[in-house]
Amino acid sequence: MTSTSLLPGQAAVHYDYVLKVLFFVGLGVFNGVTMWIEDIVRPRGFSITQAGITGGLMIGGGIIGALVIPTLSDRCWKRTPFMVLALAGAILGLVGITYATSYWLLFASAFVLGFFLLSAGPVGFQYGAEVAYPAPEGTSNGLLLFMGQISGIVFIRV
């Protein structure tokens, strides 16, 4: 368990707990949105086909984001700024999906949400392995995935 004080007099932060919460919320949101995308966009007049395209763009954006953001993170040898960037971008995409009234804005928001939210996964897994050292990477990654799957169940049911 790693804890660090960033500033003098500041309480120690347990980064492993923060990362678990981020995975809990992030994967829960992704699972919930992909499960309920039709119900989210239908009241604004979008068709079932447009809802399906929206889900596909989220996944496509996520694949591209999972290639781009972790590569940049590895080149800079930094994790936290890229996690913050990913979460900020995902929030913008989620707001867009929530309030979009044109399908082009909906599609762009879905791509942005997928790009940033799913790109946080690989960066988070690497960060988790670094924080949990000397524990095996499989242990930290398994725990993070476990948190995400539990939240998926909770977010879909709620």
XYZ file of N, CA, C and O in Angstrom:
632
model
N 0.839 -1.166 0.000
C 0.000 0.000 0.000
C 0.886 1.231 0.000
O 1.726 1.409 0.847
N 0.689 2.104 -0.954
C 1.516 3.281 -1.072
C 0.729 4.498 -0.640
O -0.395 4.693 -1.049
N 1.355 5.329 0.184
C 0.738 6.603 0.547
C 1.797 7.674 0.473
O 2.955 7.451 0.795
N 1.382 8.821 0.019
C 2.317 9.911 -0.182
C 1.640 11.213 0.190
O 0.467 11.397 -0.073
N 2.402 12.103 0.767
C 1.938 13.454 1.032
C 2.482 14.352 -0.064
O 3.682 14.397 -0.288
N 1.601 15.037 -0.761
C 2.049 15.906 -1.834
C 2.570 17.242 -1.316
O 3.476 17.820 -1.867
N 1.968 17.755 -0.260
C 2.365 19.030 0.315
C 2.641 18.851 1.798
O 2.046 17.989 2.437
N 3.515 19.672 2.371
C 3.767 19.575 3.809
C 2.479 19.840 4.591
O 1.726 20.751 4.281
N 2.221 19.010 5.559
C 1.023 19.160 6.385
C -0.219 18.533 5.780
O -1.268 18.499 6.406
N -0.126 18.048 4.555
C -1.277 17.427 3.912
C -1.365 15.961 4.333
O -0.348 15.301 4.510
N -2.576 15.480 4.496
C -2.764 14.074 4.851
C -2.278 13.186 3.713
O -2.344 13.554 2.547
N -1.779 12.031 4.065
C -1.294 11.082 3.057
C -2.460 10.589 2.209
O -3.572 10.404 2.684
N -2.199 10.409 0.931
C -3.210 9.926 -0.001
C -2.864 8.484 -0.349
O -1.745 8.187 -0.733
N -3.808 7.615 -0.214
C -3.614 6.221 -0.595
C -4.064 6.076 -2.046
O -5.241 5.967 -2.326
N -3.106 6.084 -2.965
C -3.421 6.092 -4.379
C -4.111 4.814 -4.830
O -4.859 4.839 -5.800
N -3.868 3.717 -4.143
C -4.536 2.490 -4.554
C -6.043 2.590 -4.323
O -6.834 2.126 -5.130
N -6.473 3.253 -3.259
C -7.903 3.424 -3.013
C -8.528 4.387 -4.015
O -9.629 4.163 -4.506
N -7.808 5.453 -4.327
C -8.304 6.414 -5.310
C -8.469 5.728 -6.662
O -9.486 5.899 -7.344
N -7.507 4.915 -7.050
C -7.576 4.211 -8.331
C -8.731 3.221 -8.350
O -9.422 3.102 -9.366
N -8.964 2.538 -7.247
C -10.097 1.606 -7.181
C -11.415 2.350 -7.358
O -12.306 1.879 -8.070
N -11.542 3.505 -6.736
C -12.770 4.304 -6.875
C -12.929 4.787 -8.319
O -14.032 4.745 -8.878
N -11.831 5.214 -8.945
C -11.898 5.663 -10.337
C -12.332 4.529 -11.265
O -13.139 4.745 -12.166
N -11.802 3.339 -11.055
C -12.217 2.203 -11.876
C -13.664 1.825 -11.584
O -14.411 1.477 -12.494
N -14.057 1.896 -10.326
C -15.434 1.587 -9.946
C -16.394 2.504 -10.700
O -17.343 2.049 -11.336
N -16.130 3.785 -10.662
C -17.020 4.754 -11.311
C -16.879 4.693 -12.833
O -17.886 4.660 -13.553
N -15.649 4.669 -13.340
C -15.431 4.703 -14.780
C -16.032 3.522 -15.515
O -16.769 3.692 -16.487
N -15.734 2.321 -15.073
C -16.304 1.140 -15.737
C -17.804 1.038 -15.493
O -18.553 0.578 -16.356
N -18.246 1.485 -14.336
C -19.680 1.486 -14.057
C -20.435 2.412 -14.994
O -21.491 2.061 -15.529
N -19.886 3.601 -15.212
C -20.508 4.552 -16.134
C -20.514 3.983 -17.547
O -21.540 4.021 -18.241
N -19.385 3.439 -17.991
C -19.333 2.886 -19.348
C -20.334 1.740 -19.512
O -21.077 1.703 -20.493
N -20.347 0.814 -18.560
C -21.294 -0.306 -18.647
C -22.733 0.181 -18.605
O -23.592 -0.312 -19.343
N -23.012 1.147 -17.743
C -24.372 1.678 -17.642
C -24.808 2.398 -18.900
O -25.928 2.190 -19.394
N -23.944 3.243 -19.448
C -24.303 3.993 -20.656
C -24.482 3.051 -21.833
O -25.448 3.174 -22.591
N -23.583 2.094 -22.013
C -23.733 1.177 -23.148
C -24.967 0.288 -22.991
O -25.599 -0.069 -23.980
N -25.319 -0.041 -21.777
C -26.510 -0.863 -21.549
C -27.802 -0.076 -21.808
O -28.747 -0.598 -22.383
N -27.823 1.174 -21.400
C -29.054 1.964 -21.445
C -29.030 3.055 -22.507
O -29.846 3.984 -22.454
N -28.149 2.966 -23.500
C -27.997 4.042 -24.477
C -29.309 4.344 -25.202
O -29.643 5.508 -25.428
N -30.062 3.332 -25.546
C -31.325 3.579 -26.242
C -32.295 4.361 -25.362
O -32.927 5.321 -25.812
N -32.393 3.973 -24.104
C -33.290 4.678 -23.195
C -32.809 6.092 -22.888
O -33.605 6.966 -22.550
N -31.506 6.329 -22.995
C -30.959 7.658 -22.743
C -31.283 8.607 -23.897
O -31.664 9.756 -23.678
N -31.167 8.135 -25.138
C -31.329 9.029 -26.291
C -32.732 9.027 -26.899
O -33.108 9.963 -27.590
N -33.516 8.012 -26.643
C -34.840 7.898 -27.266
C -35.780 9.045 -26.918
O -36.498 9.527 -27.795
N -35.823 9.531 -25.668
C -36.744 10.627 -25.362
C -36.456 11.914 -26.150
O -37.327 12.766 -26.271
N -35.272 12.049 -26.706
C -34.936 13.232 -27.502
C -35.162 12.994 -28.982
O -34.731 13.779 -29.830
N -35.839 11.898 -29.325
C -36.237 11.654 -30.705
C -35.251 10.870 -31.542
O -35.422 10.767 -32.756
N -34.217 10.287 -30.950
C -33.258 9.493 -31.712
C -33.805 8.087 -31.920
O -34.492 7.535 -31.059
N -33.481 7.501 -33.054
C -33.976 6.165 -33.385
C -33.114 5.073 -32.750
O -32.026 5.345 -32.227
N -33.610 3.859 -32.864
C -32.856 2.704 -32.360
C -31.542 2.571 -33.132
O -30.498 2.268 -32.551
N -31.570 2.814 -34.425
C -30.361 2.739 -35.251
C -29.339 3.770 -34.805
O -28.142 3.464 -34.688
N -29.792 4.993 -34.545
C -28.875 6.032 -34.088
C -28.299 5.688 -32.715
O -27.134 5.968 -32.440
N -29.095 5.063 -31.862
C -28.593 4.623 -30.555
C -27.514 3.559 -30.737
O -26.489 3.570 -30.043
N -27.729 2.647 -31.675
C -26.734 1.613 -31.949
C -25.442 2.191 -32.504
O -24.340 1.777 -32.121
N -25.570 3.168 -33.411
C -24.380 3.833 -33.954
C -23.647 4.562 -32.834
O -22.407 4.563 -32.779
N -24.398 5.162 -31.921
C -23.799 5.865 -30.790
C -22.952 4.904 -29.951
O -21.815 5.212 -29.594
N -23.500 3.740 -29.645
C -22.740 2.735 -28.891
C -21.500 2.276 -29.636
O -20.424 2.109 -29.051
N -21.634 2.076 -30.949
C -20.489 1.670 -31.757
C -19.406 2.733 -31.799
O -18.208 2.420 -31.755
N -19.813 4.005 -31.864
C -18.828 5.090 -31.853
C -18.122 5.193 -30.514
O -16.936 5.548 -30.467
N -18.821 4.884 -29.436
C -18.161 4.870 -28.123
C -17.054 3.824 -28.111
O -15.942 4.083 -27.646
N -17.352 2.647 -28.621
C -16.350 1.579 -28.627
C -15.221 1.899 -29.606
O -14.041 1.709 -29.290
N -15.564 2.404 -30.790
C -14.538 2.779 -31.760
C -13.623 3.875 -31.225
O -12.398 3.815 -31.371
N -14.220 4.885 -30.603
C -13.421 5.942 -29.981
C -12.532 5.393 -28.880
O -11.389 5.826 -28.712
N -13.061 4.420 -28.138
C -12.285 3.800 -27.069
C -11.080 3.038 -27.588
O -10.004 3.080 -26.982
N -11.245 2.368 -28.695
C -10.119 1.623 -29.280
C -9.027 2.588 -29.721
O -7.839 2.382 -29.432
N -9.435 3.663 -30.384
C -8.442 4.655 -30.825
C -7.789 5.324 -29.617
O -6.571 5.496 -29.562
N -8.607 5.694 -28.629
C -8.074 6.329 -27.423
C -7.129 5.421 -26.659
O -6.132 5.878 -26.093
N -7.427 4.119 -26.643
C -6.573 3.163 -25.934
C -5.234 2.972 -26.640
O -4.297 2.433 -26.049
N -5.143 3.391 -27.878
C -3.858 3.374 -28.583
C -3.092 4.674 -28.384
O -1.875 4.664 -28.227
N -3.805 5.794 -28.363
C -3.154 7.108 -28.347
C -2.715 7.529 -26.944
O -1.535 7.833 -26.704
N -3.646 7.586 -26.001
C -3.360 8.151 -24.673
C -2.304 7.329 -23.913
O -1.362 7.906 -23.370
N -2.401 6.005 -23.838
C -1.355 5.255 -23.131
C 0.027 5.402 -23.777
O 1.041 5.420 -23.079
N 0.069 5.535 -25.104
C 1.350 5.735 -25.774
C 1.976 7.055 -25.339
O 3.172 7.119 -25.034
N 1.159 8.105 -25.287
C 1.663 9.401 -24.831
C 2.091 9.333 -23.363
O 3.112 9.907 -22.983
N 1.314 8.627 -22.558
C 1.649 8.479 -21.141
C 2.989 7.764 -20.962
O 3.804 8.158 -20.127
N 3.211 6.728 -21.742
C 4.481 5.994 -21.654
C 5.662 6.840 -22.122
O 6.744 6.774 -21.534
N 5.454 7.639 -23.151
C 6.545 8.485 -23.646
C 6.932 9.565 -22.648
O 8.083 9.954 -22.565
N 5.938 10.062 -21.899
C 6.199 11.130 -20.914
C 6.560 10.578 -19.539
O 6.912 11.348 -18.654
N 6.427 9.297 -19.335
C 6.662 8.651 -18.045
C 5.796 9.263 -16.945
O 6.219 9.418 -15.814
N 4.572 9.623 -17.293
C 3.639 10.208 -16.335
C 2.303 9.500 -16.482
O 1.896 9.132 -17.573
N 1.626 9.328 -15.358
C 0.310 8.675 -15.379
C -0.804 9.621 -14.948
O -1.834 9.713 -15.592
N -0.587 10.334 -13.857
C -1.647 11.142 -13.270
C -2.194 12.207 -14.220
O -3.417 12.323 -14.348
N -1.366 12.994 -14.929
C -1.946 13.998 -15.826
C -2.824 13.386 -16.912
O -3.839 13.975 -17.303
N -2.466 12.198 -17.364
C -3.242 11.557 -18.418
C -4.548 10.961 -17.864
O -5.551 10.915 -18.573
N -4.526 10.537 -16.609
C -5.767 10.081 -15.970
C -6.725 11.264 -15.790
O -7.920 11.145 -16.053
N -6.189 12.398 -15.371
C -7.019 13.598 -15.199
C -7.578 14.046 -16.548
O -8.766 14.371 -16.669
N -6.738 14.060 -17.580
C -7.181 14.417 -18.927
C -8.286 13.483 -19.398
O -9.305 13.925 -19.940
N -8.090 12.194 -19.181
C -9.079 11.213 -19.614
C -10.411 11.409 -18.891
O -11.480 11.341 -19.511
N -10.369 11.663 -17.611
C -11.611 11.855 -16.864
C -12.307 13.150 -17.269
O -13.536 13.180 -17.399
N -11.547 14.214 -17.499
C -12.147 15.481 -17.932
C -12.793 15.320 -19.312
O -13.929 15.784 -19.532
N -12.105 14.661 -20.220
C -12.671 14.420 -21.544
C -13.898 13.530 -21.497
O -14.872 13.754 -22.226
N -13.872 12.524 -20.630
C -15.020 11.630 -20.502
C -16.236 12.374 -19.954
O -17.370 12.131 -20.389
N -16.006 13.285 -19.028
C -17.127 14.069 -18.482
C -17.748 14.924 -19.586
O -18.979 15.006 -19.697
N -16.906 15.539 -20.433
C -17.442 16.323 -21.549
C -18.268 15.453 -22.496
O -19.336 15.856 -22.953
N -17.768 14.271 -22.803
C -18.509 13.363 -23.672
C -19.817 12.914 -23.053
O -20.840 12.828 -23.740
N -19.807 12.657 -21.761
C -21.029 12.230 -21.074
C -22.070 13.342 -21.052
O -23.257 13.096 -21.265
N -21.617 14.570 -20.828
C -22.543 15.715 -20.864
C -23.129 15.852 -22.264
O -24.332 16.095 -22.424
N -22.304 15.683 -23.282
C -22.790 15.752 -24.657
C -23.834 14.698 -24.952
O -24.866 14.990 -25.572
N -23.599 13.465 -24.524
C -24.582 12.394 -24.740
C -25.878 12.704 -23.999
O -26.969 12.446 -24.489
N -25.749 13.280 -22.831
C -26.921 13.567 -22.014
C -27.806 14.650 -22.623
O -29.040 14.549 -22.554
N -27.198 15.666 -23.216
C -27.978 16.824 -23.667
C -28.028 17.046 -25.171
O -28.668 17.995 -25.624
N -27.363 16.223 -25.968
C -27.323 16.430 -27.418
C -28.720 16.348 -28.022
O -29.502 15.458 -27.691
N -28.995 17.292 -28.924
C -30.285 17.271 -29.620
C -30.115 16.979 -31.110
O -31.078 16.620 -31.766
N -28.905 17.141 -31.641
C -28.648 16.764 -33.032
C -27.832 15.476 -33.036
O -27.043 15.235 -32.124
N -28.045 14.655 -34.047
C -27.339 13.383 -34.013
C -25.861 13.530 -34.277
O -25.076 12.708 -33.842
N -25.412 14.586 -34.967
C -23.973 14.780 -35.156
C -23.295 15.107 -33.835
O -22.194 14.628 -33.568
N -23.950 15.913 -33.007
C -23.399 16.215 -31.684
C -23.414 14.962 -30.802
O -22.475 14.705 -30.056
N -24.477 14.176 -30.923
C -24.566 12.918 -30.176
C -23.433 11.975 -30.574
O -22.765 11.397 -29.714
N -23.201 11.838 -31.880
C -22.158 10.939 -32.358
C -20.772 11.429 -31.940
O -19.931 10.643 -31.504
N -20.527 12.731 -32.037
C -19.229 13.282 -31.616
C -19.025 13.094 -30.120
O -17.927 12.728 -29.668
N -20.079 13.296 -29.330
C -19.983 13.125 -27.877
C -19.717 11.674 -27.513
O -18.938 11.388 -26.598
N -20.349 10.746 -28.223
C -20.126 9.328 -27.964
C -18.676 8.948 -28.267
O -18.046 8.219 -27.501
N -18.152 9.463 -29.374
C -16.765 9.188 -29.724
C -15.825 9.748 -28.659
O -14.894 9.071 -28.222
N -16.079 10.970 -28.222
C -15.239 11.612 -27.202
C -15.313 10.835 -25.886
O -14.286 10.591 -25.233
N -16.521 10.442 -25.482
C -16.676 9.664 -24.244
C -15.879 8.371 -24.324
O -15.116 8.040 -23.414
N -16.028 7.630 -25.404
C -15.284 6.385 -25.559
C -13.786 6.614 -25.622
O -13.016 5.894 -24.981
N -13.371 7.618 -26.399
C -11.944 7.915 -26.555
C -11.284 8.150 -25.206
O -10.244 7.563 -24.897
N -11.886 8.986 -24.390
C -11.246 9.343 -23.128
C -11.501 8.330 -22.020
O -10.602 8.005 -21.252
N -12.718 7.821 -21.909
C -13.033 6.911 -20.807
C -12.298 5.578 -20.952
O -11.709 5.074 -19.996
N -12.308 5.014 -22.141
C -11.642 3.727 -22.321
C -10.123 3.855 -22.386
O -9.410 2.902 -22.091
N -9.629 5.033 -22.753
C -8.171 5.208 -22.759
C -7.612 5.297 -21.345
O -6.416 5.079 -21.131
N -8.460 5.616 -20.381
C -8.008 5.669 -18.982
C -7.686 4.272 -18.456
O -6.884 4.133 -17.530
N -8.284 3.236 -19.037
C -8.067 1.869 -18.561
C -6.613 1.422 -18.598
O -6.037 1.074 -17.562
N -5.982 1.422 -19.774
C -4.588 0.984 -19.824
C -3.645 1.832 -18.966
O -2.733 1.301 -18.338
N -3.893 3.142 -18.938
C -3.055 4.016 -18.104
C -3.271 3.667 -16.634
O -2.324 3.573 -15.850
N -4.522 3.434 -16.258
C -4.835 3.064 -14.878
C -4.247 1.722 -14.479
O -3.767 1.554 -13.355
N -4.273 0.759 -15.397
C -3.679 -0.544 -15.094
C -2.176 -0.419 -14.852
O -1.640 -1.023 -13.931
N -1.508 0.361 -15.687
C -0.070 0.551 -15.504
C 0.209 1.280 -14.197
O 1.120 0.924 -13.462
N -0.578 2.300 -13.917
C -0.405 3.059 -12.679
C -0.655 2.155 -11.472
O 0.075 2.206 -10.485
N -1.679 1.314 -11.572
C -1.964 0.368 -10.488
C -0.812 -0.587 -10.249
O -0.470 -0.895 -9.106
N -0.194 -1.051 -11.320
C 0.957 -1.949 -11.177
C 2.128 -1.219 -10.527
O 2.837 -1.796 -9.697
N 2.305 0.048 -10.880
C 3.401 0.822 -10.289
C 3.144 1.119 -8.817
O 4.059 1.069 -7.998
N 1.906 1.433 -8.474
C 1.558 1.747 -7.087
C 1.612 0.500 -6.213
O 2.022 0.556 -5.057
N 1.220 -0.644 -6.769
C 1.153 -1.875 -5.984
C 2.480 -2.621 -5.902
O 2.559 -3.638 -5.216
N 3.493 -2.140 -6.609
C 4.788 -2.825 -6.584
C 5.228 -3.038 -5.142
O 5.086 -2.151 -4.329
N 5.651 -4.192 -4.749
C 6.154 -5.348 -5.458
C 5.110 -6.446 -5.712
O 5.476 -7.536 -6.108
N 3.841 -6.147 -5.485
C 2.802 -7.141 -5.771
C 2.766 -7.408 -7.280
O 3.069 -6.518 -8.077
N 2.396 -8.607 -7.675
C 2.333 -8.923 -9.107
C 1.307 -8.044 -9.832
O 0.276 -7.683 -9.263
N 1.601 -7.723 -11.085
C 0.699 -6.889 -11.879
C -0.675 -7.524 -12.033
O -1.682 -6.835 -12.039
N -0.702 -8.827 -12.170
C -1.977 -9.522 -12.330
C -2.893 -9.324 -11.135
O -4.113 -9.244 -11.280
N -2.306 -9.234 -9.953
C -3.106 -9.020 -8.745
C -3.744 -7.637 -8.761
O -4.946 -7.499 -8.521
N -2.961 -6.611 -9.049
C -3.522 -5.258 -9.062
C -4.527 -5.093 -10.196
O -5.596 -4.515 -10.000
N -4.228 -5.604 -11.377
C -5.160 -5.500 -12.501
C -6.445 -6.267 -12.237
O -7.533 -5.806 -12.575
N -6.327 -7.436 -11.639
C -7.515 -8.216 -11.304
C -8.408 -7.504 -10.311
O -9.638 -7.515 -10.440
N -7.816 -6.869 -9.324
C -8.592 -6.126 -8.335
C -9.284 -4.929 -8.971
O -10.450 -4.633 -8.670
N -8.596 -4.229 -9.866
C -9.209 -3.091 -10.548
C -10.368 -3.538 -11.436
O -11.429 -2.907 -11.455
N -10.186 -4.638 -12.167
C -11.279 -5.162 -12.988
C -12.449 -5.630 -12.135
O -13.614 -5.455 -12.502
N -12.151 -6.227 -11.008
C -13.201 -6.658 -10.080
C -14.040 -5.456 -9.635
O -15.267 -5.514 -9.632
N -13.368 -4.361 -9.277
C -14.087 -3.157 -8.867
C -14.985 -2.658 -9.997
O -16.128 -2.268 -9.776
N -14.462 -2.669 -11.214
C -15.234 -2.210 -12.359
C -16.436 -3.086 -12.661
O -17.505 -2.590 -13.010
N -16.289 -4.391 -12.520
C -17.407 -5.292 -12.802
C -18.503 -5.183 -11.746
O -19.696 -5.225 -12.064
N -18.101 -5.027 -10.498
C -19.094 -4.841 -9.436
C -19.877 -3.558 -9.696
O -21.105 -3.522 -9.575
N -19.180 -2.492 -10.055
C -19.879 -1.229 -10.310
C -20.782 -1.347 -11.535
O -21.836 -0.708 -11.577
N -20.382 -2.129 -12.529
C -21.239 -2.331 -13.684
C -22.580 -2.918 -13.284
O -23.632 -2.494 -13.747
N -22.531 -3.884 -12.383
C -23.775 -4.487 -11.882
C -24.600 -3.438 -11.144
O -25.795 -3.305 -11.352
N -23.936 -2.684 -10.281
C -24.641 -1.666 -9.479
C -25.226 -0.584 -10.378
O -26.411 -0.233 -10.247
N -24.447 -0.049 -11.332
C -24.906 1.038 -12.161
C -26.031 0.596 -13.102
O -26.925 1.370 -13.394
N -25.985 -0.621 -13.585
C -27.038 -1.115 -14.481
C -28.331 -1.341 -13.708
O -29.416 -1.032 -14.193
N -28.245 -1.824 -12.487
C -29.435 -2.082 -11.681
C -30.080 -0.797 -11.204
O -31.278 -0.734 -11.002
N -29.271 0.218 -10.958
C -29.790 1.491 -10.438
C -30.201 2.335 -11.584
O -31.183 2.706 -11.921
